[in-house]
């Protein structure tokens, strides 16, 4: 935030809105993945990170060098076309939770996902940035035709200063028993989730996901920095 425009930083604090997500993902290397969710964030974040540099963690007085590996850009119209203009898609989609994920319900943190909270989160995030809105009343129809058909999850926690947020990580498989339009909606929103994250505190590193299928294929978006507008 220190390297962005002062107005952008102030807006984030005043409005409480965060049109970006970020998370750390480790394979053989450590990746810092940043998603700018609108043009405003894209201008202030992606541009700042477009060159190699150093980030200073002022709280711990640690300097961390970073190197831009790759970046990509898409928009909600493209996501729509990619999933609604395909003749046939699987009724199944796999969501892999790469960082701790949680939802808050009635003042309590949830340590297990359900269809209502997953898609309520995604519809809210999608409508926040897209000119074409999804009717939030559709959540009941989504819950009617979608279910978690299998899962491999473990409890986890996300440390935020002195607080540990109860959460979960792992994989779930979602099955859609609806028609073509409902199947397309499922795939589009789960693809969108790779940018927006799922659940709470995605701007701080929670709720990062990767989409997969029943055959073990996954997207490669965790190896990139992205922006979506």
Backbone as CSV, one residue per row, in Angstrom:
resi,resn,N_x,N_y,N_z,CA_x,CA_y,CA_z,C_x,C_y,C_z
1,UNK,0.816,-1.209,0.000,0.000,0.000,0.000,0.854,1.266,0.000
2,UNK,2.043,1.143,0.588,2.897,2.326,0.687,3.355,2.811,-0.682
3,UNK,3.398,1.906,-1.673,3.863,2.277,-2.998,2.731,2.736,-3.915
4,UNK,1.485,2.582,-3.485,0.360,2.979,-4.316,0.052,4.453,-4.111
5,UNK,-0.845,4.950,-4.948,-1.303,6.324,-4.829,-1.960,6.533,-3.466
6,UNK,-1.689,7.697,-2.830,-2.243,7.969,-1.494,-3.761,7.915,-1.491
7,UNK,-4.389,8.377,-2.558,-5.850,8.374,-2.632,-6.390,6.955,-2.597
8,UNK,-5.738,6.049,-3.318,-6.172,4.651,-3.343,-6.072,4.040,-1.945
9,UNK,-4.961,4.254,-1.275,-4.774,3.717,0.069,-5.812,4.269,1.031
10,UNK,-6.071,5.585,0.933,-7.068,6.212,1.813,-8.459,5.658,1.533
11,UNK,-8.778,5.453,0.263,-10.094,4.920,-0.100,-10.312,3.544,0.494
12,UNK,-9.265,2.722,0.512,-9.398,1.379,1.060,-9.717,1.428,2.554
13,UNK,-9.086,2.365,3.255,-9.311,2.478,4.694,-10.678,3.084,4.996
14,UNK,-11.083,4.077,4.215,-12.331,4.787,4.492,-13.549,3.942,4.141
15,UNK,-13.544,3.347,2.949,-14.721,2.604,2.483,-14.771,1.180,3.022
16,UNK,-13.609,0.638,3.378,-13.586,-0.744,3.834,-13.675,-1.757,2.702
17,UNK,-13.781,-1.279,1.460,-13.840,-2.182,0.310,-12.434,-2.522,-0.156
18,UNK,-12.262,-3.715,-0.668,-10.940,-4.164,-1.112,-11.080,-4.822,-2.477
19,UNK,-10.931,-4.042,-3.549,-11.081,-4.591,-4.900,-9.832,-5.331,-5.381
20,UNK,-9.275,-6.129,-4.504,-8.102,-6.927,-4.851,-8.029,-8.113,-3.904
21,UNK,-7.317,-9.144,-4.308,-7.011,-10.266,-3.425,-5.527,-10.570,-3.544
22,UNK,-5.010,-11.264,-2.558,-3.608,-11.654,-2.578,-3.429,-12.890,-1.720
23,UNK,-2.437,-13.674,-2.050,-2.109,-14.823,-1.213,-0.724,-15.333,-1.567
24,UNK,-0.153,-16.075,-0.653,1.130,-16.739,-0.872,0.876,-18.211,-1.161
25,UNK,1.570,-18.721,-2.167,1.386,-20.113,-2.564,2.764,-20.720,-2.795
26,UNK,3.032,-21.849,-2.131,4.366,-22.440,-2.183,4.344,-23.780,-2.897
27,UNK,5.181,-23.921,-3.912,5.480,-25.217,-4.528,6.979,-25.414,-4.326
28,UNK,7.742,-25.479,-5.400,9.200,-25.455,-5.262,9.682,-24.037,-4.970
29,UNK,8.872,-23.080,-5.410,9.145,-21.667,-5.166,7.989,-21.071,-4.355
30,UNK,8.205,-19.870,-3.859,7.157,-19.157,-3.139,6.552,-18.126,-4.079
31,UNK,5.246,-18.240,-4.348,4.567,-17.312,-5.246,3.687,-16.358,-4.447
32,UNK,3.745,-15.099,-4.821,2.831,-14.092,-4.282,1.875,-13.738,-5.413
33,UNK,0.642,-14.157,-5.274,-0.359,-13.954,-6.333,-1.285,-12.806,-5.950
34,UNK,-1.387,-11.840,-6.838,-2.218,-10.646,-6.598,-3.248,-10.530,-7.711
35,UNK,-4.493,-10.320,-7.341,-5.557,-10.111,-8.323,-6.159,-8.729,-8.119
36,UNK,-6.144,-7.919,-9.160,-6.833,-6.626,-9.140,-8.220,-6.842,-9.736
37,UNK,-9.260,-6.486,-9.002,-10.618,-6.842,-9.395,-11.372,-5.738,-10.125
38,UNK,-10.776,-4.580,-10.270,-11.376,-3.539,-11.112,-10.264,-2.642,-11.660
39,UNK,-10.636,-1.712,-12.527,-9.643,-0.848,-13.167,-8.885,0.001,-12.147
40,UNK,-9.577,0.443,-11.117,-8.967,1.285,-10.091,-7.834,0.531,-9.388
41,UNK,-8.120,-0.700,-8.987,-7.087,-1.507,-8.336,-6.006,-1.910,-9.324
42,UNK,-6.410,-2.196,-10.558,-5.444,-2.593,-11.584,-4.409,-1.499,-11.792
43,UNK,-4.867,-0.264,-11.872,-3.961,0.868,-12.089,-2.999,1.039,-10.922
44,UNK,-3.514,0.879,-9.709,-2.704,1.188,-8.529,-1.867,0.024,-8.013
45,UNK,-2.280,-1.198,-8.297,-1.552,-2.346,-7.789,-0.720,-3.041,-8.859
46,UNK,-1.373,-3.410,-9.960,-0.663,-4.144,-10.996,0.478,-3.326,-11.571
47,UNK,0.248,-2.036,-11.764,1.298,-1.172,-12.305,2.490,-1.089,-11.360
48,UNK,2.216,-0.988,-10.069,3.290,-0.908,-9.079,4.118,-2.187,-9.072
49,UNK,3.450,-3.325,-9.276,4.137,-4.611,-9.182,4.647,-5.123,-10.521
50,UNK,4.567,-4.290,-11.550,4.942,-4.735,-12.890,6.449,-4.845,-13.076
51,UNK,7.205,-4.296,-12.150,8.670,-4.391,-12.231,9.200,-5.110,-10.998
52,UNK,10.367,-5.686,-11.118,10.993,-6.321,-9.964,11.291,-5.266,-8.900
53,UNK,11.241,-5.678,-7.648,11.479,-4.697,-6.602,11.636,-5.350,-5.238
54,UNK,11.450,-4.530,-4.205,11.582,-4.981,-2.831,10.392,-4.473,-2.029
55,UNK,9.825,-5.343,-1.224,8.747,-4.970,-0.326,9.285,-4.968,1.091
56,UNK,8.946,-3.920,1.838,9.393,-3.817,3.225,8.218,-4.082,4.158
57,UNK,8.371,-5.073,5.026,7.379,-5.334,6.057,7.735,-4.464,7.251
58,UNK,7.053,-3.329,7.364,7.432,-2.336,8.360,7.236,-2.843,9.788
59,UNK,6.245,-3.709,9.986,5.976,-4.201,11.336,7.157,-5.004,11.874
60,UNK,7.798,-5.791,10.974,8.944,-6.615,11.383,10.269,-6.078,10.869
61,UNK,10.221,-4.985,10.106,11.422,-4.379,9.525,12.198,-5.408,8.696
62,UNK,11.443,-6.104,7.796,12.035,-7.112,6.921,11.873,-6.673,5.473
63,UNK,12.942,-6.794,4.703,12.887,-6.446,3.284,12.859,-7.725,2.453
64,UNK,11.852,-7.834,1.578,11.666,-9.044,0.772,11.726,-8.675,-0.707
65,UNK,12.723,-9.178,-1.428,12.780,-8.911,-2.882,11.774,-9.792,-3.619
66,UNK,11.227,-9.283,-4.713,10.310,-10.084,-5.513,10.628,-9.899,-6.995
67,UNK,10.270,-10.902,-7.785,10.482,-10.897,-9.228,9.170,-11.235,-9.913
68,UNK,8.749,-10.417,-10.872,7.528,-10.701,-11.609,7.756,-11.907,-12.513
69,UNK,6.974,-12.970,-12.306,7.099,-14.181,-13.117,6.215,-14.081,-14.354
70,UNK,4.955,-13.760,-14.148,4.023,-13.647,-15.265,2.785,-12.900,-14.798
71,UNK,1.992,-12.464,-15.749,0.732,-11.789,-15.434,-0.265,-12.103,-16.529
72,UNK,-1.541,-11.944,-16.206,-2.578,-12.184,-17.190,-3.752,-11.262,-16.892
73,UNK,-4.598,-11.080,-17.877,-5.736,-10.181,-17.731,-6.951,-10.807,-18.395
74,UNK,-8.086,-10.670,-17.738,-9.340,-11.096,-18.341,-10.438,-10.172,-17.837
75,UNK,-11.670,-10.432,-18.228,-12.798,-9.640,-17.745,-14.007,-10.544,-17.603
76,UNK,-15.050,-10.040,-16.964,-16.216,-10.874,-16.697,-16.938,-11.262,-17.973
77,UNK,-16.898,-10.412,-19.003,-17.520,-10.777,-20.286,-16.829,-11.990,-20.894
78,UNK,-15.502,-12.022,-20.807,-14.753,-13.156,-21.343,-15.066,-14.432,-20.569
79,UNK,-15.132,-14.333,-19.241,-15.482,-15.495,-18.440,-16.861,-16.022,-18.810
80,UNK,-17.791,-15.107,-19.049,-19.145,-15.508,-19.435,-19.115,-16.282,-20.750
81,UNK,-18.425,-15.738,-21.742,-18.368,-16.383,-23.056,-17.654,-17.726,-22.991
82,UNK,-16.621,-17.819,-22.169,-15.860,-19.063,-22.061,-16.714,-20.206,-21.529
83,UNK,-17.725,-19.886,-20.714,-18.485,-20.943,-20.060,-19.918,-21.101,-20.564
84,UNK,-20.478,-20.053,-21.125,-21.864,-20.162,-21.601,-21.955,-20.526,-23.077
85,UNK,-20.869,-20.367,-23.819,-20.895,-20.681,-25.243,-20.209,-22.009,-25.552
86,UNK,-19.972,-22.802,-24.530,-19.405,-24.134,-24.707,-20.556,-25.137,-24.787
87,UNK,-20.493,-26.048,-25.757,-21.604,-26.971,-25.983,-21.814,-27.911,-24.804
88,UNK,-20.738,-28.420,-24.246,-20.878,-29.418,-23.187,-19.815,-29.225,-22.120
89,UNK,-20.253,-29.195,-20.862,-19.340,-29.105,-19.728,-19.704,-30.170,-18.705
90,UNK,-18.741,-30.565,-17.918,-18.970,-31.591,-16.914,-19.936,-31.103,-15.845
91,UNK,-20.670,-32.027,-15.288,-21.547,-31.710,-14.163,-20.754,-31.570,-12.865
92,UNK,-19.469,-31.869,-12.935,-18.637,-31.851,-11.739,-17.556,-30.775,-11.846
93,UNK,-17.232,-30.178,-10.733,-16.112,-29.240,-10.654,-15.435,-29.423,-9.305
94,UNK,-14.124,-29.353,-9.315,-13.344,-29.508,-8.086,-12.812,-28.143,-7.657
95,UNK,-12.960,-27.848,-6.387,-12.384,-26.632,-5.813,-11.304,-27.044,-4.820
96,UNK,-10.085,-26.571,-5.059,-8.985,-26.807,-4.134,-8.716,-25.524,-3.357
97,UNK,-8.844,-25.590,-2.048,-8.599,-24.430,-1.187,-7.103,-24.387,-0.866
98,UNK,-6.422,-23.421,-1.455,-4.961,-23.331,-1.352,-4.506,-22.664,-0.063
99,UNK,-5.337,-21.776,0.464,-5.056,-21.114,1.737,-6.286,-21.267,2.626
100,UNK,-6.133,-21.077,3.930,-7.274,-21.265,4.829,-8.496,-20.446,4.406
101,UNK,-9.645,-21.098,4.434,-10.897,-20.456,4.029,-11.901,-20.565,5.172
102,UNK,-12.725,-19.542,5.308,-13.765,-19.573,6.324,-14.895,-18.628,5.927
103,UNK,-16.042,-18.849,6.527,-17.189,-17.955,6.402,-17.608,-17.588,7.819
104,UNK,-18.314,-16.477,7.923,-18.814,-16.103,9.240,-20.332,-16.158,9.212
105,UNK,-20.900,-16.897,10.144,-22.347,-17.072,10.202,-22.816,-16.952,11.642
106,UNK,-23.731,-16.000,11.874,-24.265,-15.759,13.223,-23.146,-15.535,14.237
107,UNK,-22.125,-14.800,13.797,-21.038,-14.438,14.693,-19.990,-15.507,14.909
108,UNK,-20.139,-16.650,14.237,-19.203,-17.745,14.403,-18.481,-18.041,13.083
109,UNK,-17.218,-18.456,13.181,-16.477,-18.874,11.999,-16.828,-20.312,11.655
110,UNK,-16.944,-20.589,10.373,-17.284,-21.921,9.904,-16.026,-22.685,9.503
111,UNK,-15.933,-23.927,9.930,-14.755,-24.742,9.597,-15.108,-25.844,8.598
112,UNK,-16.248,-25.697,7.921,-16.632,-26.628,6.865,-17.459,-25.862,5.841
113,UNK,-17.199,-26.071,4.549,-17.922,-25.314,3.521,-19.303,-25.908,3.248
114,UNK,-20.198,-25.071,2.760,-21.465,-25.556,2.223,-21.802,-24.761,0.968
115,UNK,-22.725,-25.280,0.183,-23.057,-24.681,-1.107,-23.572,-23.258,-0.949
116,UNK,-24.430,-23.031,0.036,-25.030,-21.700,0.202,-23.950,-20.661,0.430
117,UNK,-23.036,-20.909,1.347,-22.024,-19.903,1.677,-21.003,-19.732,0.548
118,UNK,-20.655,-20.823,-0.130,-19.706,-20.715,-1.245,-20.255,-19.809,-2.337
119,UNK,-21.480,-20.091,-2.799,-22.006,-19.337,-3.924,-22.581,-17.986,-3.506
120,UNK,-22.984,-17.849,-2.264,-23.384,-16.513,-1.782,-22.174,-15.595,-1.784
121,UNK,-21.025,-16.114,-1.381,-19.792,-15.336,-1.401,-19.416,-14.960,-2.826
122,UNK,-19.458,-15.924,-3.744,-19.027,-15.670,-5.116,-19.964,-14.716,-5.847
123,UNK,-21.262,-14.861,-5.650,-22.204,-13.950,-6.305,-22.000,-12.523,-5.808
124,UNK,-21.783,-12.366,-4.508,-21.539,-11.028,-3.971,-20.277,-10.402,-4.543
125,UNK,-19.199,-11.187,-4.658,-17.946,-10.672,-5.200,-18.086,-10.381,-6.701
126,UNK,-18.795,-11.253,-7.415,-18.998,-11.056,-8.852,-19.818,-9.786,-9.114
127,UNK,-20.883,-9.608,-8.383,-21.735,-8.429,-8.574,-21.031,-7.137,-8.194
128,UNK,-20.039,-7.237,-7.327,-19.287,-6.056,-6.895,-18.513,-5.428,-8.046
129,UNK,-18.070,-6.266,-9.006,-17.228,-5.734,-10.078,-17.861,-5.809,-11.459
130,UNK,-18.927,-6.597,-11.616,-19.492,-6.808,-12.949,-20.684,-5.891,-13.204
131,UNK,-20.763,-5.374,-14.419,-21.923,-4.569,-14.800,-23.153,-5.455,-14.963
132,UNK,-22.960,-6.689,-15.377,-24.056,-7.644,-15.492,-24.178,-8.401,-14.182
133,UNK,-25.285,-8.208,-13.486,-25.448,-8.767,-12.152,-26.128,-10.133,-12.184
134,UNK,-25.797,-10.927,-11.200,-26.490,-12.198,-10.968,-27.504,-11.956,-9.855
135,UNK,-28.734,-12.359,-10.080,-29.788,-12.170,-9.090,-29.432,-12.957,-7.828
136,UNK,-29.299,-12.254,-6.714,-28.908,-12.922,-5.472,-29.986,-13.882,-4.981
137,UNK,-31.206,-13.724,-5.477,-32.264,-14.660,-5.114,-32.052,-16.026,-5.752
138,UNK,-31.158,-16.094,-6.743,-30.869,-17.368,-7.409,-30.137,-18.342,-6.502
139,UNK,-29.678,-17.879,-5.347,-28.920,-18.751,-4.460,-29.746,-19.950,-4.028
140,UNK,-31.062,-19.773,-3.853,-31.906,-20.900,-3.453,-32.004,-21.928,-4.576
141,UNK,-32.037,-21.448,-5.834,-32.078,-22.347,-6.975,-30.746,-23.095,-7.106
142,UNK,-29.657,-22.389,-6.842,-28.342,-23.020,-6.882,-28.247,-24.134,-5.849
143,UNK,-28.714,-23.873,-4.641,-28.667,-24.879,-3.579,-29.550,-26.084,-3.915
144,UNK,-30.571,-25.861,-4.699,-31.463,-26.953,-5.094,-30.767,-27.935,-6.033
145,UNK,-29.906,-27.407,-6.930,-29.334,-28.244,-7.979,-27.854,-28.588,-7.774
146,UNK,-27.220,-28.034,-6.756,-25.807,-28.320,-6.529,-25.592,-28.902,-5.143
147,UNK,-24.610,-29.791,-5.068,-24.280,-30.384,-3.774,-22.799,-30.738,-3.759
148,UNK,-22.246,-30.842,-2.566,-20.877,-31.324,-2.400,-20.942,-32.843,-2.443
149,UNK,-20.354,-33.415,-3.498,-20.450,-34.864,-3.683,-19.304,-35.623,-3.029
150,UNK,-18.182,-34.958,-2.814,-17.067,-35.587,-2.100,-16.165,-34.491,-1.553
151,UNK,-15.362,-34.838,-0.572,-14.456,-33.845,-0.005,-13.253,-34.525,0.640
152,UNK,-12.174,-33.775,0.697,-10.966,-34.164,1.428,-10.453,-32.894,2.082
153,UNK,-10.874,-32.664,3.298,-10.620,-31.397,3.984,-9.920,-31.630,5.318
154,UNK,-9.269,-30.606,5.786,-8.684,-30.620,7.116,-8.922,-29.270,7.775
155,UNK,-9.051,-29.279,9.069,-9.215,-28.016,9.780,-7.898,-27.260,9.772
156,UNK,-8.002,-25.952,9.829,-6.821,-25.105,9.765,-7.100,-23.835,10.551
157,UNK,-6.174,-22.916,10.509,-6.381,-21.600,11.119,-5.552,-20.585,10.365
158,UNK,-6.022,-19.366,10.350,-5.320,-18.275,9.683,-4.922,-17.269,10.753
159,UNK,-3.624,-17.050,10.875,-3.125,-16.154,11.920,-3.163,-14.709,11.440
160,UNK,-3.866,-13.883,12.159,-3.980,-12.467,11.841,-3.612,-11.687,13.089
161,UNK,-2.340,-11.251,13.120,-1.777,-10.625,14.312,-1.912,-11.597,15.483
162,UNK,-2.687,-11.268,16.506,-2.784,-12.142,17.680,-4.001,-13.059,17.625
163,UNK,-4.721,-13.022,16.500,-5.967,-13.791,16.371,-5.743,-14.969,15.426
164,UNK,-6.273,-16.131,15.788,-6.284,-17.296,14.910,-7.721,-17.543,14.460
165,UNK,-7.943,-17.414,13.145,-9.283,-17.575,12.602,-9.500,-19.042,12.232
166,UNK,-10.470,-19.715,12.851,-10.760,-21.108,12.501,-11.162,-21.215,11.030
167,UNK,-10.628,-22.208,10.328,-10.850,-22.298,8.890,-10.606,-23.724,8.419
168,UNK,-10.587,-23.903,7.111,-10.382,-25.231,6.540,-9.570,-25.113,5.260
169,UNK,-8.939,-26.223,4.855,-8.213,-26.322,3.592,-8.491,-27.705,2.996
170,UNK,-8.138,-27.880,1.725,-8.332,-29.168,1.086,-9.110,-29.048,-0.209
171,UNK,-9.844,-30.107,-0.547,-10.578,-30.147,-1.811,-12.022,-30.572,-1.594
172,UNK,-12.900,-30.035,-2.445,-14.275,-30.514,-2.512,-14.643,-30.699,-3.975
173,UNK,-15.563,-31.616,-4.229,-16.127,-31.791,-5.560,-17.596,-31.392,-5.513
174,UNK,-17.984,-30.526,-6.429,-19.379,-30.082,-6.507,-20.038,-30.719,-7.722
175,UNK,-21.226,-31.256,-7.514,-22.005,-31.829,-8.606,-23.237,-30.972,-8.858
176,UNK,-23.488,-30.661,-10.130,-24.664,-29.893,-10.517,-25.630,-30.816,-11.250
177,UNK,-26.861,-30.915,-10.750,-27.875,-31.757,-11.380,-28.843,-30.943,-12.226
178,UNK,-28.551,-29.654,-12.397,-29.409,-28.782,-13.188,-29.109,-28.864,-14.673
179,UNK,-29.762,-27.981,-15.429,-29.589,-27.941,-16.867,-28.319,-27.228,-17.284
180,UNK,-28.171,-27.019,-18.595,-26.950,-26.444,-19.161,-26.632,-25.073,-18.574
181,UNK,-27.653,-24.227,-18.394,-27.408,-22.879,-17.881,-26.882,-22.918,-16.449
182,UNK,-27.424,-23.821,-15.631,-26.955,-23.929,-14.247,-25.539,-24.485,-14.197
183,UNK,-25.234,-25.443,-15.083,-23.878,-25.990,-15.151,-22.890,-24.902,-15.568
184,UNK,-23.284,-24.082,-16.540,-22.416,-22.992,-16.996,-22.181,-21.984,-15.879
185,UNK,-23.242,-21.683,-15.112,-23.106,-20.745,-13.996,-22.128,-21.291,-12.959
186,UNK,-22.227,-22.581,-12.659,-21.318,-23.197,-11.699,-19.864,-23.042,-12.143
187,UNK,-19.586,-23.395,-13.394,-18.207,-23.339,-13.883,-17.700,-21.903,-13.965
188,UNK,-18.549,-20.977,-14.388,-18.116,-19.592,-14.493,-17.755,-19.023,-13.116
189,UNK,-18.595,-19.256,-12.125,-18.340,-18.690,-10.806,-17.129,-19.332,-10.136
190,UNK,-16.917,-20.618,-10.360,-15.741,-21.257,-9.765,-14.464,-20.788,-10.466
191,UNK,-14.536,-20.549,-11.776,-13.389,-19.956,-12.478,-13.130,-18.544,-11.965
192,UNK,-14.193,-17.790,-11.744,-14.066,-16.442,-11.183,-13.429,-16.480,-9.799
193,UNK,-13.715,-17.540,-9.050,-13.178,-17.664,-7.691,-11.663,-17.702,-7.669
194,UNK,-11.039,-18.128,-8.786,-9.576,-18.136,-8.838,-9.007,-16.725,-8.790
195,UNK,-9.814,-15.752,-9.113,-9.408,-14.348,-9.008,-9.895,-13.727,-7.694
196,UNK,-11.155,-13.986,-7.357,-11.788,-13.284,-6.236,-11.559,-13.939,-4.889
197,UNK,-11.223,-15.246,-4.897,-11.192,-15.988,-3.653,-12.602,-16.300,-3.184
198,UNK,-12.690,-17.080,-2.140,-13.981,-17.468,-1.559,-13.946,-17.192,-0.070
199,UNK,-15.043,-16.619,0.443,-15.159,-16.412,1.878,-14.614,-15.074,2.344
200,UNK,-14.173,-15.049,3.585,-13.772,-13.802,4.232,-12.281,-13.529,4.061
201,UNK,-11.936,-12.246,4.210,-10.540,-11.767,4.299,-9.660,-12.239,3.146
202,UNK,-10.209,-12.235,1.942,-9.432,-12.634,0.763,-8.359,-11.603,0.414
203,UNK,-8.534,-10.361,0.849,-7.516,-9.334,0.605,-6.292,-9.539,1.492
204,UNK,-6.435,-10.368,2.515,-5.331,-10.618,3.450,-4.686,-11.976,3.228
205,UNK,-5.222,-12.766,2.300,-4.586,-14.035,1.997,-5.441,-15.263,2.203
206,UNK,-6.655,-15.097,2.718,-7.523,-16.240,2.939,-8.304,-16.589,1.659
207,UNK,-8.825,-17.803,1.625,-9.801,-18.198,0.612,-9.293,-18.317,-0.809
208,UNK,-7.994,-18.479,-1.015,-7.471,-18.662,-2.375,-7.811,-20.067,-2.859
209,UNK,-8.261,-20.180,-4.099,-8.679,-21.478,-4.616,-8.129,-21.722,-6.016
210,UNK,-8.161,-23.001,-6.409,-7.810,-23.398,-7.760,-8.888,-24.361,-8.253
211,UNK,-9.307,-24.172,-9.484,-10.343,-25.020,-10.071,-9.720,-26.254,-10.705
212,UNK,-10.380,-27.391,-10.547,-9.913,-28.621,-11.155,-11.074,-29.449,-11.658
213,UNK,-10.765,-30.653,-12.137,-11.806,-31.557,-12.593,-11.592,-32.941,-11.993
214,UNK,-12.440,-33.888,-12.367,-12.383,-35.232,-11.784,-11.147,-36.007,-12.208
215,UNK,-10.459,-35.524,-13.239,-9.303,-36.242,-13.775,-7.981,-35.699,-13.238
216,UNK,-8.052,-34.792,-12.287,-6.835,-34.253,-11.696,-6.246,-33.070,-12.426
217,UNK,-6.909,-32.608,-13.498,-6.429,-31.430,-14.215,-6.777,-30.169,-13.432
218,UNK,-5.849,-29.226,-13.407,-6.087,-27.958,-12.722,-5.638,-26.814,-13.615
219,UNK,-6.098,-25.629,-13.283,-5.657,-24.455,-14.030,-4.244,-24.099,-13.608
220,UNK,-3.584,-23.222,-14.379,-2.225,-22.779,-14.041,-2.215,-21.360,-13.522
221,UNK,-3.335,-20.873,-13.062,-3.413,-19.467,-12.681,-2.722,-19.169,-11.374
222,UNK,-2.400,-20.210,-10.582,-1.679,-19.953,-9.334,-0.244,-19.559,-9.568
223,UNK,0.234,-19.684,-10.803,1.613,-19.305,-11.122,1.705,-17.923,-11.730
224,UNK,0.623,-17.146,-11.641,0.596,-15.836,-12.274,0.042,-14.789,-11.310
225,UNK,0.322,-13.552,-11.651,-0.404,-12.450,-11.041,-1.481,-12.076,-12.039
226,UNK,-2.674,-11.722,-11.572,-3.739,-11.472,-12.532,-4.495,-10.192,-12.214
227,UNK,-5.236,-9.726,-13.203,-6.201,-8.666,-12.958,-7.466,-9.024,-13.700
228,UNK,-8.592,-8.661,-13.155,-9.869,-8.905,-13.802,-10.728,-7.672,-13.632
229,UNK,-11.338,-7.208,-14.706,-12.137,-5.987,-14.632,-13.443,-6.191,-15.346
